[in-house]
PDB file of C-alpha atoms in Angstrom:
ATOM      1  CA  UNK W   1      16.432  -6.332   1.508  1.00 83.00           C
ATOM      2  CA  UNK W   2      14.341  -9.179  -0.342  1.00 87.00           C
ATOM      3  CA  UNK W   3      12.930  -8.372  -3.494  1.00 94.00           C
ATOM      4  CA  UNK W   4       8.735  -9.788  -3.580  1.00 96.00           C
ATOM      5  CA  UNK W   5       8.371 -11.480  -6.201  1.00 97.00           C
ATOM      6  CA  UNK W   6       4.508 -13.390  -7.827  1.00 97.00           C
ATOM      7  CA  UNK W   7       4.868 -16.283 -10.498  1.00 97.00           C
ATOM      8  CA  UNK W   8       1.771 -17.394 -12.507  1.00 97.00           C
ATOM      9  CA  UNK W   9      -0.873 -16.485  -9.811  1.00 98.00           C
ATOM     10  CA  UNK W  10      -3.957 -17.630 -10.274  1.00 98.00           C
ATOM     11  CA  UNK W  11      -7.193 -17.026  -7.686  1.00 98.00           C
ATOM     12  CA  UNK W  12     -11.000 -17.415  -7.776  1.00 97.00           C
ATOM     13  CA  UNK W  13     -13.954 -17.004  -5.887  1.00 95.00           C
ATOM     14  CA  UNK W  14     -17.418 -17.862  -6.149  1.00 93.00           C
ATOM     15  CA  UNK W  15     -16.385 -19.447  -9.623  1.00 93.00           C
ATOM     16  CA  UNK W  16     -15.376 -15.826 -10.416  1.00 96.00           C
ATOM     17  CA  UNK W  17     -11.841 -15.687 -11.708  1.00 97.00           C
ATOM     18  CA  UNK W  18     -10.226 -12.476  -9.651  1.00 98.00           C
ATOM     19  CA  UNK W  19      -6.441 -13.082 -10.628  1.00 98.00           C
ATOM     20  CA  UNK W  20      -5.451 -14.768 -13.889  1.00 96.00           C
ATOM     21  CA  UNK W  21      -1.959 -15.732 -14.326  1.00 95.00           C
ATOM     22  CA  UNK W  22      -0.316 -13.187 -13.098  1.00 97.00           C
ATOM     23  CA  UNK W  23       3.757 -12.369 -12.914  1.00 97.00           C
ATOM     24  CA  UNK W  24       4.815  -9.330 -11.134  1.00 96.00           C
ATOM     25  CA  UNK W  25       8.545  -8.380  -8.922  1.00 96.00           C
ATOM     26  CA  UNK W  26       8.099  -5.641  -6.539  1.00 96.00           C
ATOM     27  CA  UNK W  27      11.980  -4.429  -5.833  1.00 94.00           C
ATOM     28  CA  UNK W  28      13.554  -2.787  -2.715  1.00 94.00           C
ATOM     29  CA  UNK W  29      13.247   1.237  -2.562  1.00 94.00           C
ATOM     30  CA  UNK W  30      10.203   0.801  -4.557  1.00 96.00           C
ATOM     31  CA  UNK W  31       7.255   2.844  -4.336  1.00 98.00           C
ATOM     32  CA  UNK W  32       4.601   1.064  -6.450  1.00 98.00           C
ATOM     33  CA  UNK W  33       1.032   1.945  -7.105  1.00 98.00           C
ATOM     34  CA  UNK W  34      -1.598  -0.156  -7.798  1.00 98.00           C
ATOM     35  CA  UNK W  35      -3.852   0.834 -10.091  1.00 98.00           C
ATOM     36  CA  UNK W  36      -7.476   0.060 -11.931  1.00 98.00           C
ATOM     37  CA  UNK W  37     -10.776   0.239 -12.752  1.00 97.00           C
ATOM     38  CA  UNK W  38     -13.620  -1.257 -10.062  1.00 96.00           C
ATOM     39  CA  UNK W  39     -13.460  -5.091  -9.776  1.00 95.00           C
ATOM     40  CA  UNK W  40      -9.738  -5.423 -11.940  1.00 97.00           C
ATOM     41  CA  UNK W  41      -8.541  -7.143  -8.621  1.00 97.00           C
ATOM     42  CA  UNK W  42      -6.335  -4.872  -6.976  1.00 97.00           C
ATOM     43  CA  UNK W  43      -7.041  -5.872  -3.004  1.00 96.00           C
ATOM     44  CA  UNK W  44      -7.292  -9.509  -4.082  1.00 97.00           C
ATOM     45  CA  UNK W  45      -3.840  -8.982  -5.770  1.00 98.00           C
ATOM     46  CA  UNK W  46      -2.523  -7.334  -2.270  1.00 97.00           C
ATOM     47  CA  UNK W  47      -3.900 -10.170  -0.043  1.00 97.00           C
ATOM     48  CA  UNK W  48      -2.027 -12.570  -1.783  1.00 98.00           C
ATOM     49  CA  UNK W  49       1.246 -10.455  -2.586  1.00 98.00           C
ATOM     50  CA  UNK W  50       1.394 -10.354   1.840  1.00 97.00           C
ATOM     51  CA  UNK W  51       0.189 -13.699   2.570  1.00 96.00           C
ATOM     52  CA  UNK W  52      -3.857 -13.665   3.541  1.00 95.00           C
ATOM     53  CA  UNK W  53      -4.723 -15.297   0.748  1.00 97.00           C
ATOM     54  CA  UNK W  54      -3.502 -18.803  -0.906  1.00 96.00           C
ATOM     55  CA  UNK W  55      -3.340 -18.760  -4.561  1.00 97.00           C
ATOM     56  CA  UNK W  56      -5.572 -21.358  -6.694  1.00 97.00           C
ATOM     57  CA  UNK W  57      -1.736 -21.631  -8.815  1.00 97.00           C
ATOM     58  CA  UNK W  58       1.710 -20.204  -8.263  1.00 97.00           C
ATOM     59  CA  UNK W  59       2.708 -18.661  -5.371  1.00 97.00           C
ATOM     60  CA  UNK W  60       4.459 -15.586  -4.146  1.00 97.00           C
ATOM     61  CA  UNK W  61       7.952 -15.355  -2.713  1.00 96.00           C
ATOM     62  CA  UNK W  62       9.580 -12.885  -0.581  1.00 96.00           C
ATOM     63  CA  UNK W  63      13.704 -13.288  -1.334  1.00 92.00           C
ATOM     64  CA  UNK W  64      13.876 -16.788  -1.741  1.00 86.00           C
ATOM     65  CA  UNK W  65      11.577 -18.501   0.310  1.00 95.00           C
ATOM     66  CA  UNK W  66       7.644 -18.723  -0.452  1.00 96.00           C
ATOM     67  CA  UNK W  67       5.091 -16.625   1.694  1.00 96.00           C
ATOM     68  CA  UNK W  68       3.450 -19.835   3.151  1.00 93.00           C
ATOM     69  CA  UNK W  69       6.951 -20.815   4.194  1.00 96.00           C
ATOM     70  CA  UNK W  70       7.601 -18.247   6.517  1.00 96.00           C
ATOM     71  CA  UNK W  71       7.183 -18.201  10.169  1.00 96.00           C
ATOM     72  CA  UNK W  72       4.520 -16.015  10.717  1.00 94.00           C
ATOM     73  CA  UNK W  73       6.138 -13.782  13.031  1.00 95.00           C
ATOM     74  CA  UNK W  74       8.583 -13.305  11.035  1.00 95.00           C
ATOM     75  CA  UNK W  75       6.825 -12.625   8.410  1.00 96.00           C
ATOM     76  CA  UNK W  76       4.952 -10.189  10.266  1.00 97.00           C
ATOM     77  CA  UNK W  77       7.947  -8.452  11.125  1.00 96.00           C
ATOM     78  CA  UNK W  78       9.264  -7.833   7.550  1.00 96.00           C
ATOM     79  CA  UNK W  79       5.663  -6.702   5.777  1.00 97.00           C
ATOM     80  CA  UNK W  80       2.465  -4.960   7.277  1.00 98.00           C
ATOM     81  CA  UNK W  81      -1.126  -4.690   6.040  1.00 97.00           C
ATOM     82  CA  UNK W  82      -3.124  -1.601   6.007  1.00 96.00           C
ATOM     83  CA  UNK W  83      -6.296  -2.444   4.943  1.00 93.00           C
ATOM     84  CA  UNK W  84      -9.416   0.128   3.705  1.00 85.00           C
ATOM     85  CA  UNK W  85     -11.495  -0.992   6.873  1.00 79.00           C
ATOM     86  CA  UNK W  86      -9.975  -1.650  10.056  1.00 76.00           C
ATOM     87  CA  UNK W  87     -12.676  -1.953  12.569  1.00 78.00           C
ATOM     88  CA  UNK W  88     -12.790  -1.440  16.555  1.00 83.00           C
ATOM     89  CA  UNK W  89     -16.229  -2.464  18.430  1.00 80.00           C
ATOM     90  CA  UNK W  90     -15.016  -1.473  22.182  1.00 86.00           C
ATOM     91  CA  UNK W  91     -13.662   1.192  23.504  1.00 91.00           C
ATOM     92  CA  UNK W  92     -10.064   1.750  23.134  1.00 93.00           C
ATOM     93  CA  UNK W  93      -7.612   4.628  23.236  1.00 95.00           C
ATOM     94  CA  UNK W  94      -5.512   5.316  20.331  1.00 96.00           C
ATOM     95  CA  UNK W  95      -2.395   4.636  21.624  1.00 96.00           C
ATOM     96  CA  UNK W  96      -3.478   1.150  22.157  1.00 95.00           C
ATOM     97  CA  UNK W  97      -4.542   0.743  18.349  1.00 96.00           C
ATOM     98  CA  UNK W  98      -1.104   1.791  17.109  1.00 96.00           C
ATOM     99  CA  UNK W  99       0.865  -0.563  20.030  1.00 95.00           C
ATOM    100  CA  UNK W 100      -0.873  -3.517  18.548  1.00 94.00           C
ATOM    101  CA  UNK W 101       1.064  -3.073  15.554  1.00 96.00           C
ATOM    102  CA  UNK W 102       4.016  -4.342  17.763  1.00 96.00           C
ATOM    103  CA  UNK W 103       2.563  -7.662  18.859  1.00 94.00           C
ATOM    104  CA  UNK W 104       4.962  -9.561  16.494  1.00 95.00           C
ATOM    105  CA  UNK W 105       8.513  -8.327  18.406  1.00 94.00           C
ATOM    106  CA  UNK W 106       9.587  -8.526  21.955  1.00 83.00           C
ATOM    107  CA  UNK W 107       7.578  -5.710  24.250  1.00 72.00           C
ATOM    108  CA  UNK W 108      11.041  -3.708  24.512  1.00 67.00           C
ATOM    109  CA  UNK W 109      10.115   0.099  24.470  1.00 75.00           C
ATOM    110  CA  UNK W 110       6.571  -0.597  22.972  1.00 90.00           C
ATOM    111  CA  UNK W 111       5.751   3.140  24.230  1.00 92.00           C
ATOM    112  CA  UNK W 112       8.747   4.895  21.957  1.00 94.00           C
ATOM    113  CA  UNK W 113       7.855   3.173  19.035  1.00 95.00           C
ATOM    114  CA  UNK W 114       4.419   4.325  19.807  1.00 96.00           C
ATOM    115  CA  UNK W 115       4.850   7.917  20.067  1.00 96.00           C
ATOM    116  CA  UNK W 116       7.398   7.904  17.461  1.00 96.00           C
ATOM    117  CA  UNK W 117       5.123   6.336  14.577  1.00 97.00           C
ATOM    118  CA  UNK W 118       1.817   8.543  15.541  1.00 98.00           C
ATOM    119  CA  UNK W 119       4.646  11.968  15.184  1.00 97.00           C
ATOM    120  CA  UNK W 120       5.417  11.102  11.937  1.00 97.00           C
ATOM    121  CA  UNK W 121       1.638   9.979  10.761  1.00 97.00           C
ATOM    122  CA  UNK W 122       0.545  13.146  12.165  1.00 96.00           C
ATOM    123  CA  UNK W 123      -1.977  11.565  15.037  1.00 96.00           C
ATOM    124  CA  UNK W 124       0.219  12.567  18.006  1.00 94.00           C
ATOM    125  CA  UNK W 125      -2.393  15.148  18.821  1.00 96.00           C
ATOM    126  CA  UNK W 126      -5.419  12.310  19.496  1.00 97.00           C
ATOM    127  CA  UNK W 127      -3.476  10.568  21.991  1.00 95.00           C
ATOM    128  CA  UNK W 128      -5.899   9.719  24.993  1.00 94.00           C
ATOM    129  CA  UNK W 129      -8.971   9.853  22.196  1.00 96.00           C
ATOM    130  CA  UNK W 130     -11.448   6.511  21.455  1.00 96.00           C
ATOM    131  CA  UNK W 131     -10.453   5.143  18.433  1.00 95.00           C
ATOM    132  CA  UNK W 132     -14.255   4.475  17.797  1.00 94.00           C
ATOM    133  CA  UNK W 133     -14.689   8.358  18.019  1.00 94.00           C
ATOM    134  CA  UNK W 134     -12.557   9.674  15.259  1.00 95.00           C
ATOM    135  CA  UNK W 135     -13.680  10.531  12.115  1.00 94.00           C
ATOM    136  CA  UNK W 136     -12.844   7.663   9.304  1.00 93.00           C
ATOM    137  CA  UNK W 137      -9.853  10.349   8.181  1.00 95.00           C
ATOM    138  CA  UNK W 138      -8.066  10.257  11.885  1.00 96.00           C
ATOM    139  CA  UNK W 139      -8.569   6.475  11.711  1.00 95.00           C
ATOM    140  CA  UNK W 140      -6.779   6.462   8.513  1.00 96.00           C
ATOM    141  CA  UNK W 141      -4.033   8.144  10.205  1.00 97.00           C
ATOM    142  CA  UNK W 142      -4.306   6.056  13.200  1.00 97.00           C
ATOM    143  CA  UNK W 143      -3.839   2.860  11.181  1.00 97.00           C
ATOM    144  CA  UNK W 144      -0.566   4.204   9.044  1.00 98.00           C
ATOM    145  CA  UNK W 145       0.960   4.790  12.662  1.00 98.00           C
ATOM    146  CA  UNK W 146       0.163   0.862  13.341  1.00 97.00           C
ATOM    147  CA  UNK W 147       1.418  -0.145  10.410  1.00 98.00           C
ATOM    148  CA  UNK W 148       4.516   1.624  10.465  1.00 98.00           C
ATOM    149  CA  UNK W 149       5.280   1.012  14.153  1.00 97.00           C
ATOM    150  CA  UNK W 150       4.813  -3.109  13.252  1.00 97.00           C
ATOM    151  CA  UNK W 151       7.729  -2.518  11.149  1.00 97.00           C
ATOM    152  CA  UNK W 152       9.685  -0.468  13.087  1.00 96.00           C
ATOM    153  CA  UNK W 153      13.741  -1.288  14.323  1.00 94.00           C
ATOM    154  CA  UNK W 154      16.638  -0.133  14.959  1.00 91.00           C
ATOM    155  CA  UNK W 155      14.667   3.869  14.730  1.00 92.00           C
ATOM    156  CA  UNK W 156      13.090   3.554  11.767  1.00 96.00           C
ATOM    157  CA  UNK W 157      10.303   1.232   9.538  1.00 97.00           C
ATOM    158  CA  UNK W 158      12.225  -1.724   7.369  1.00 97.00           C
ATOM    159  CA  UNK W 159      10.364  -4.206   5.284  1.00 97.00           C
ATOM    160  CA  UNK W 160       7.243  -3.971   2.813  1.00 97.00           C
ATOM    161  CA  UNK W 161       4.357  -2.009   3.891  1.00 98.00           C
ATOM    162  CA  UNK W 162       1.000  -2.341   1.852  1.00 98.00           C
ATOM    163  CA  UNK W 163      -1.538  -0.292   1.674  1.00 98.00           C
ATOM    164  CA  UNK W 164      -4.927  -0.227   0.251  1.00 97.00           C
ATOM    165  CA  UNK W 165      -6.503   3.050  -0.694  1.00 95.00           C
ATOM    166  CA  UNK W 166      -4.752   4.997   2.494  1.00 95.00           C
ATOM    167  CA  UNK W 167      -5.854   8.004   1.559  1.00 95.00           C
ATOM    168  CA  UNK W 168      -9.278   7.435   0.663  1.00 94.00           C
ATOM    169  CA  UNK W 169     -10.385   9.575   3.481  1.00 94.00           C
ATOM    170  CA  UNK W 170      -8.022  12.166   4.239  1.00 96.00           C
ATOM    171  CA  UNK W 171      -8.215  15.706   3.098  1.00 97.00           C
ATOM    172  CA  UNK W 172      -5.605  17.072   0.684  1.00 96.00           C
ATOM    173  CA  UNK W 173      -3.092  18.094   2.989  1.00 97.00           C
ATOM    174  CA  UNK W 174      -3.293  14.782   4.514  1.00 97.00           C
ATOM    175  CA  UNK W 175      -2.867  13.261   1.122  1.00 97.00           C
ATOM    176  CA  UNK W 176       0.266  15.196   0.643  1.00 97.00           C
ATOM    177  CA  UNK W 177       1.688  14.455   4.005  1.00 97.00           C
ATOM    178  CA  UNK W 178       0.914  10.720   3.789  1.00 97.00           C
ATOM    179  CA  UNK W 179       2.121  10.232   0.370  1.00 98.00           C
ATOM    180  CA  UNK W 180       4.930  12.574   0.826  1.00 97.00           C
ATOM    181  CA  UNK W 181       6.071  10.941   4.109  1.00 98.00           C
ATOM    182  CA  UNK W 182       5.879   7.179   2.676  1.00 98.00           C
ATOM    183  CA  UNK W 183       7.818   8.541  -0.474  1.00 97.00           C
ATOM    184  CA  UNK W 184      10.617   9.767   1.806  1.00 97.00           C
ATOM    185  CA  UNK W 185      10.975   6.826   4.078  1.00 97.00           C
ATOM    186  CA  UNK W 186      11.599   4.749   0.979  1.00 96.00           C
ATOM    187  CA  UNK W 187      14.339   6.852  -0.232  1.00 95.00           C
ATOM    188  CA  UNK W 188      15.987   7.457   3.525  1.00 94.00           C
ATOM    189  CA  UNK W 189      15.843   3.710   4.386  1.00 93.00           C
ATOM    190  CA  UNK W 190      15.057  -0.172   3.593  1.00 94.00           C
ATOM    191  CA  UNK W 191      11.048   0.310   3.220  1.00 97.00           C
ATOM    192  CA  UNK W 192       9.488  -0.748   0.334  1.00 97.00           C
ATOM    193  CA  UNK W 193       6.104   0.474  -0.938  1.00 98.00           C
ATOM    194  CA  UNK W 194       3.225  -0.852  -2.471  1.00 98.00           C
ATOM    195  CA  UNK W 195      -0.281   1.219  -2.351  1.00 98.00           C
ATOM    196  CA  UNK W 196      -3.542   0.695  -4.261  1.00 98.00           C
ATOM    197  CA  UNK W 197      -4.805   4.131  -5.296  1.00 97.00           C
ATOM    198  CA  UNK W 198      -7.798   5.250  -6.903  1.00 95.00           C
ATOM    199  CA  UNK W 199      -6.902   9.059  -7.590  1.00 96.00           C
ATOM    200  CA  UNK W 200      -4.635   8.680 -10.522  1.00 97.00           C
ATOM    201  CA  UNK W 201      -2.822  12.014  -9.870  1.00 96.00           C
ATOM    202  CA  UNK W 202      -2.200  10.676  -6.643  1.00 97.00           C
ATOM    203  CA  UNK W 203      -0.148   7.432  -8.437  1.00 97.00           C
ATOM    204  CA  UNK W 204       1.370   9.386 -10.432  1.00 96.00           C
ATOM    205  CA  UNK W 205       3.316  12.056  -8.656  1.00 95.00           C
ATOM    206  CA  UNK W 206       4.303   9.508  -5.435  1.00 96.00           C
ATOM    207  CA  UNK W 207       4.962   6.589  -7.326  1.00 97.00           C
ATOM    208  CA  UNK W 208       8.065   5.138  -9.085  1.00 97.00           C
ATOM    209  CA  UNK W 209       6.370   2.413 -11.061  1.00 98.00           C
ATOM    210  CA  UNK W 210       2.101   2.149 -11.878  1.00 98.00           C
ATOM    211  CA  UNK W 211       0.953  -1.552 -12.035  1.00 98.00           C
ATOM    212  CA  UNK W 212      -2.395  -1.408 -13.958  1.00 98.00           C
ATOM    213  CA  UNK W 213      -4.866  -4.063 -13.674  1.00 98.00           C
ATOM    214  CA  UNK W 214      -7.950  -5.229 -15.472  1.00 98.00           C
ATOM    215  CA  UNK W 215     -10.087  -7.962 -15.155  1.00 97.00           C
ATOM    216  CA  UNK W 216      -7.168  -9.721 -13.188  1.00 97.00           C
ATOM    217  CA  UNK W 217      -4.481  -9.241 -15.433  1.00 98.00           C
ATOM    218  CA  UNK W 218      -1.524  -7.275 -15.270  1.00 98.00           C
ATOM    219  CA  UNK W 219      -2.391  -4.793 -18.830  1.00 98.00           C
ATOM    220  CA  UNK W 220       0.492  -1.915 -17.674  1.00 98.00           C
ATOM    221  CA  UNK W 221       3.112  -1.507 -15.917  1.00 97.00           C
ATOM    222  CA  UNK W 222       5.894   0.848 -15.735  1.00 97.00           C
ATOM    223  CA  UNK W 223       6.589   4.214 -14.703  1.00 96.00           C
ATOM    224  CA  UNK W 224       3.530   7.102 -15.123  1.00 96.00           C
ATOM    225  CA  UNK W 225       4.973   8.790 -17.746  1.00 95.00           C
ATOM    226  CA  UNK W 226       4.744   5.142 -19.449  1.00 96.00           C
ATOM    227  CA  UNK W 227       1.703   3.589 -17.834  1.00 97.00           C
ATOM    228  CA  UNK W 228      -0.178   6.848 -17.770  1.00 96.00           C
ATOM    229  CA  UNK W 229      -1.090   7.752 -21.327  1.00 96.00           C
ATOM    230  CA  UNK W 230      -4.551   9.019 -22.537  1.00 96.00           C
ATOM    231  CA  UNK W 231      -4.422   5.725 -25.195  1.00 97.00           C
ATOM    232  CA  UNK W 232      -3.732   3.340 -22.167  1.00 98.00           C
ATOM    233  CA  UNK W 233      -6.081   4.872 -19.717  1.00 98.00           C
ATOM    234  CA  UNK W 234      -8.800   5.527 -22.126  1.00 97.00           C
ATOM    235  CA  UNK W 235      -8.852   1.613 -23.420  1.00 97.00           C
ATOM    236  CA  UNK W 236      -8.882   0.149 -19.415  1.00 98.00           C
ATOM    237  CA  UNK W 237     -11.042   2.701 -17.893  1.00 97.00           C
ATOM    238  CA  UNK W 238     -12.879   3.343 -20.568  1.00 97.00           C
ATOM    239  CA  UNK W 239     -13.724   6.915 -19.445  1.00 96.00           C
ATOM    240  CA  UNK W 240     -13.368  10.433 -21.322  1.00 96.00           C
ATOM    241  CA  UNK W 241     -10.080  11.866 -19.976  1.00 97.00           C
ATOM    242  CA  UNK W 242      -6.587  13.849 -21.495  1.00 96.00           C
ATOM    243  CA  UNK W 243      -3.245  13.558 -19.998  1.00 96.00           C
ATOM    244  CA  UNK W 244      -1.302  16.824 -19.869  1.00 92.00           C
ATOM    245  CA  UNK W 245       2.334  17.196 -18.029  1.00 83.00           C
ATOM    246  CA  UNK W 246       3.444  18.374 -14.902  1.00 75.00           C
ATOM    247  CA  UNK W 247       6.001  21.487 -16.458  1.00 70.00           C
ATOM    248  CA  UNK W 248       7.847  21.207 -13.374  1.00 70.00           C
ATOM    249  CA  UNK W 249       8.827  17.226 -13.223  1.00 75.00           C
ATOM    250  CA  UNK W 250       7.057  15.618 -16.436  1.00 86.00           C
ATOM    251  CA  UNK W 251       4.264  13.663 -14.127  1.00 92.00           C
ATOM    252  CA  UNK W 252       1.575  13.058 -16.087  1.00 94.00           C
ATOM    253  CA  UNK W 253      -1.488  14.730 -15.064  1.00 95.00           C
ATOM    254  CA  UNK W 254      -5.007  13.077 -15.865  1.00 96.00           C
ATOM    255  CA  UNK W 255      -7.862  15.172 -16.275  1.00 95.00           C
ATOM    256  CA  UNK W 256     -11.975  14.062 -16.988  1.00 95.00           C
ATOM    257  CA  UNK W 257     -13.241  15.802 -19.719  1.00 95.00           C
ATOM    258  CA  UNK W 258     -16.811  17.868 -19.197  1.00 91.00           C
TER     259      UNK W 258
END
């Protein structure tokens, strides 16, 4: 599997500067988190890590060959996109949401891929439902089905899959199961990870390696027990918090102070 890899990026907007010379190298069997305070660039960074957005300078690769230069079916068949709003304005059962996550292979068994996917993101039971109808937490799940069934093959996902904040509306056993079930495909096969999370404890416990950003720039990165200090998160977030420890595996765990 291709390692992703971002040289020198460089993006504005509205003469706002949203990524400044950024580096990064997102490896296979990876699952990364994204992390930082309000405005530090963290979707900007994922639109141009999967190809919706064309950097100002630099560019991003995925193995050898840069994002622009891929056929975009292809490239739609090696990395999927879940984004925090993903709307529907008609009517439209959800099976139908999570088969358009197939329209870049061949229509072969469309329906397996289907019902696997929504089994293992837990939205089996809406089958038959309008998307429109669901609450913005069975949407969420909706969507990782999609995702996951764009990169499906051979019985399982294979590729990158990015998320941004996927679990912004799901309870907390839904935050377990998604987190949990994206943490296991990554160590079971050749699926790569890359989430932007808000909830810190959230990055923490699922992810292998944090990626802190601020103002653009890459400040942190490493794993939580590195990243995730009270001297690190203190100076970007610039909020009154301590870190303790997890007893059981040494996570850190951040908490606000009254």
């Amino acid at each position: 599997m291709e390692q992703l890899e971002a040289h020198s990026l460089r993006y504005s907007q509205g003469g706002r500067l949203l990524i400044d010379t950024l580096d990064l190298t997102l490896k296979p069997g990876e699952m990364v988190a994204l992390i930082g305070p309000n405005g530090a660039g963290k979707s900007t960074l994922l639109r141009l890590l999967t190809g919706f957005l064309t950097p100002d300078h630099g560019e991003c690769r995925l193995g050898n060959r840069p994002l622009d230069e891929w056929p975009r079916e292809r490239l739609a068949q090696r990395r999927a996109v879940m984004r925090q709003q993903n709307p529907v304005t008609f009517s439209l059962p959800v099976e139908a949401v999570v088969a358009m996550g197939r329209a870049p292979w061949p229509s072969a068994d469309a329906n397996g891929i289907v019902q696997q996917t929504m089994a293992l993101a837990g939205c089996d039971e809406l089958a038959g439902r309008d998307y429109r109808q669901l609450s913005g937490g069975e949407q969420q799940r909706v969507q990782l089905a999609r995702v996951l069934a764009q990169l499906w093959q051979n019985g399982a996902p294979r590729g990158w899959l990015f998320l941004d904040e996927p679990t912004s509306a799901l309870d907390l056993f839904w935050q377990q199961q998604t987190l949990r079930l994206l943490h296991r495909l990554s160590r079971q096969h050749d699926f790569s990870v890359c989430a932007v999370l808000h909830d810190l404890n959230l990055a923490a416990l699922w992810a292998d390696r944090i990626l802190l950003l601020h103002q653009g720039r890459l400040v942190a990165q490493g794993s939580p027990q590195e990243v995730m200090t009270e001297a690190t998160l203190t100076r970007w977030y610039q909020a009154d918090l301590r870190v303790a420890s997890r007893h059981e595996s040494d996570r850190p765990v951040i908490q606000l102070r009254a």
